[in-house]
Amino acid sequence: MQRPDEEKRKTILRVARDLFSRKPYHEVLLDDVAAAARVGKGTLYIYFESKDHLYLELVTEAFDVLLDDIDERIRADAESNWKLLEDLIALLAKWMAKHPTMFDLMGSNIHPVRRDALKQRRRRLGVCFEAVLRRGVEAGEIVDAQPELTAQFIPAMVRSGVVYGRRGLKADDIASQVVTLLTRGVRGRS
Amino acid sequence: MQRPDEEKRKTILRVARDLFSRKPYHEVLLDDVAAAARVGKGTLYIYFESKDHLYLELVTEAFDVLLDDIDERIRADAESNWKLLEDLIALLAKWMAKHPTMFDLMGSNIHPVRRDALKQRRRRLGVCFEAVLRRGVEAGEIVDAQPELTAQFIPAMVRSGVVYGRRGLKADDIASQVVTLLTRGVRGRS
Amino acid sequence: MQRPDEEKRKTILRVARDLFSRKPYHEVLLDDVAAAARVGKGTLYIYFESKDHLYLELVTEAFDVLLDDIDERIRADAESNWKLLEDLIALLAKWMAKHPTMFDLMGSNIHPVRRDALKQRRRRLGVCFEAVLRRGVEAGEIVDAQPELTAQFIPAMVRSGVVYGRRGLKADDIASQVVTLLTRGVRGRS
Amino acid sequence: MQRPDEEKRKTILRVARDLFSRKPYHEVLLDDVAAAARVGKGTLYIYFESKDHLYLELVTEAFDVLLDDIDERIRADAESNWKLLEDLIALLAKWMAKHPTMFDLMGSNIHPVRRDALKQRRRRLGVCFEAVLRRGVEAGEIVDAQPELTAQFIPAMVRSGVVYGRRGLKADDIASQVVTLLTRGVRGRS
DNA sequence: CATGAATGAGTTTTCATTCAT
DNA sequence: CATGAATGAAAACTCATTCAT
């Protein structure tokens, strides 16, 4: 995807990500984006087809970085599926802390057509975890009757920790609590 | 002489909830709401101060129903805190299935001033679960070093199941998977 | 003009006059009028055809009182045309002090069709003064090459005194200054 | 790249002045203004903050032109205060003939907050005349016990001549009648 | 007659997108 | 390529008027 000025493109995306992280979609004006990126408003349309497309690229880009990281980790043979799972959770927590509103963004602000591109990413994330879980099940490391649900739960837990957790909570704290839950739940052995 | 009609108010809220559940805030026109409720546009302004207020009422109302149900269940002495926890999760799953987008709505569509009313509800939800967890810990039924995080995880898991789970998934399926997780995690005993 | 409840009609007119004197036409809501008159909004439409008609009646009514007073004074043989002129000015000043914004109201708030009814009244006022001036000219009491202009000037002066004069200015002060001007102007005899 | 166009701004003001002179504030739609100025509706909002602001600028601008002209004339040492007074009246009459409704506009159409800017101008106009009158009194050219009232009368007379005078009346006719009145009134010397 | 809830045409204002320079 | 002035469709909200009770 070679563009006239790849640098400028990056700047716009970075600046836009900032704005979209702070305000809801409809409160972020392209005037603001242009001003913050120090470019003319028309320039935005050289690099992005529309506000929706800019927004979409923004979110998917961040997402894709995560998904790539996850893929890479998965491919790098881990010592066990459980260890891999722990690593992925740590990865996820760190990423989520950096993009605290990225999942909110997925909300429903965007045009339905574009929305699907986002849902698909979110789903892929689940699929990654599901795969690891299933392999763990096969390997006897994991016992889970509904791994596809658990796979959805994991990112959801991480996100809720980041978004609703008390101030000062570290990504590691969240990750370790998720792991604890997956390890033994919270029920006392009586 | 006609009297202000509580029935009509309900109708508007119901109809609006439908629309806001299907489309993002800015795509729901008051024209649509009025048309769907079979009332004039001006009528909306008799019952609600503004679009924002209508929307807020919509979400908080649904939320408050849930919170009330939860409070009631908590007060009705349960046989154990664990049983109570299971009940609340079932309750939550059922409610969430009925309002699949209610948490998304909380996202970032609404005016910042009003947004707080929602955040506060979400927080109260966490507080309820946290209280039950802590009591469980005291009673020796539960082992959890970070109950306030777990309390956030629970609604998040339920929501992710509803929103991203495969079609045809029942509220009960989700609830039971959450309970399973909380009970023993997914790690195999090797 | 016998109406169901002449009293209620009067109340509405009085109350509306108050409101229209304080705020521009479009800021006076019929809701306000109805509330202030302690009647239902629909009731207004029993007594008046429309907001415009109510407004029109309001202004013309006050005007007609003035015009009637003037006519009466004119018919009552005065000792001289000059004395009559002085009396009319005093009358006018007193009336204007009671309806300070009545001429502003004539401004251009109202529907063009209705507007003419007002212009006509204002003109009639000029005509009254013009008639007196002309008779004064014939009687040799007055020297004026343009009595129809002077006739317009008189109400204008009185109004400006009421509207823009310093607080606490009495109707008599204004009237007497107008009379002074008409008597000898302000030019020094050198 | 286009530059903000001062010419366009002028066009809009001129066109808007025309419209506001013919119709009351609330009957002048920004659609009309935009159409008449041959610009898009949004363009109006580039040059003016709101309808109110456009309107205010319109009126104050015209007023300020007059006030500047008057100031200039006053500073240019006149042969006598009386001659100066005559000049100012002529100036005023000419201006008023060009903006027949400018004083009506001041009426009560505009938002209260903005209204003050106008009242202040009208007052300044009075102050100018008052200053000249007082100097004339000191110089023995003028005899007037209430110059501040006379100062209010002068614009009022001119205006009434323009607004209510017969068709075809020239600014000069009005000015000369005002001067005549100020010179010797209309009372016959018997 | 009296009421005030209901109505919806009418207005201002916003903002993504275009395009002349 | 870059710009930012221009555009106008779209949307929230108002309020005179109607009409069921």
Short mmCIF file of C-alpha atoms in Angstrom, two decimals, chain B residues 27 30 39 41 51 62 68 70 84 143 189:
data_model
loop_
_atom_site.label_atom_id
_atom_site.label_comp_id
_atom_site.label_asym_id
_atom_site.label_seq_id
_atom_site.Cartn_x
_atom_site.Cartn_y
_atom_site.Cartn_z
CA GLU B 27 -28.81 6.94 12.85
CA LEU B 30 -36.67 11.28 16.08
CA VAL B 39 -47.22 9.89 17.33
CA LYS B 41 -42.70 14.45 16.48
CA LYS B 51 -33.26 13.11 22.20
CA ALA B 62 -33.60 -0.96 31.51
CA ASP B 68 -33.72 -3.81 41.17
CA ILE B 70 -30.56 -8.10 41.57
CA LEU B 84 -26.81 -16.51 45.07
CA VAL B 143 -11.36 -17.92 47.31
CA ARG B 189 -5.81 -31.51 36.87
#
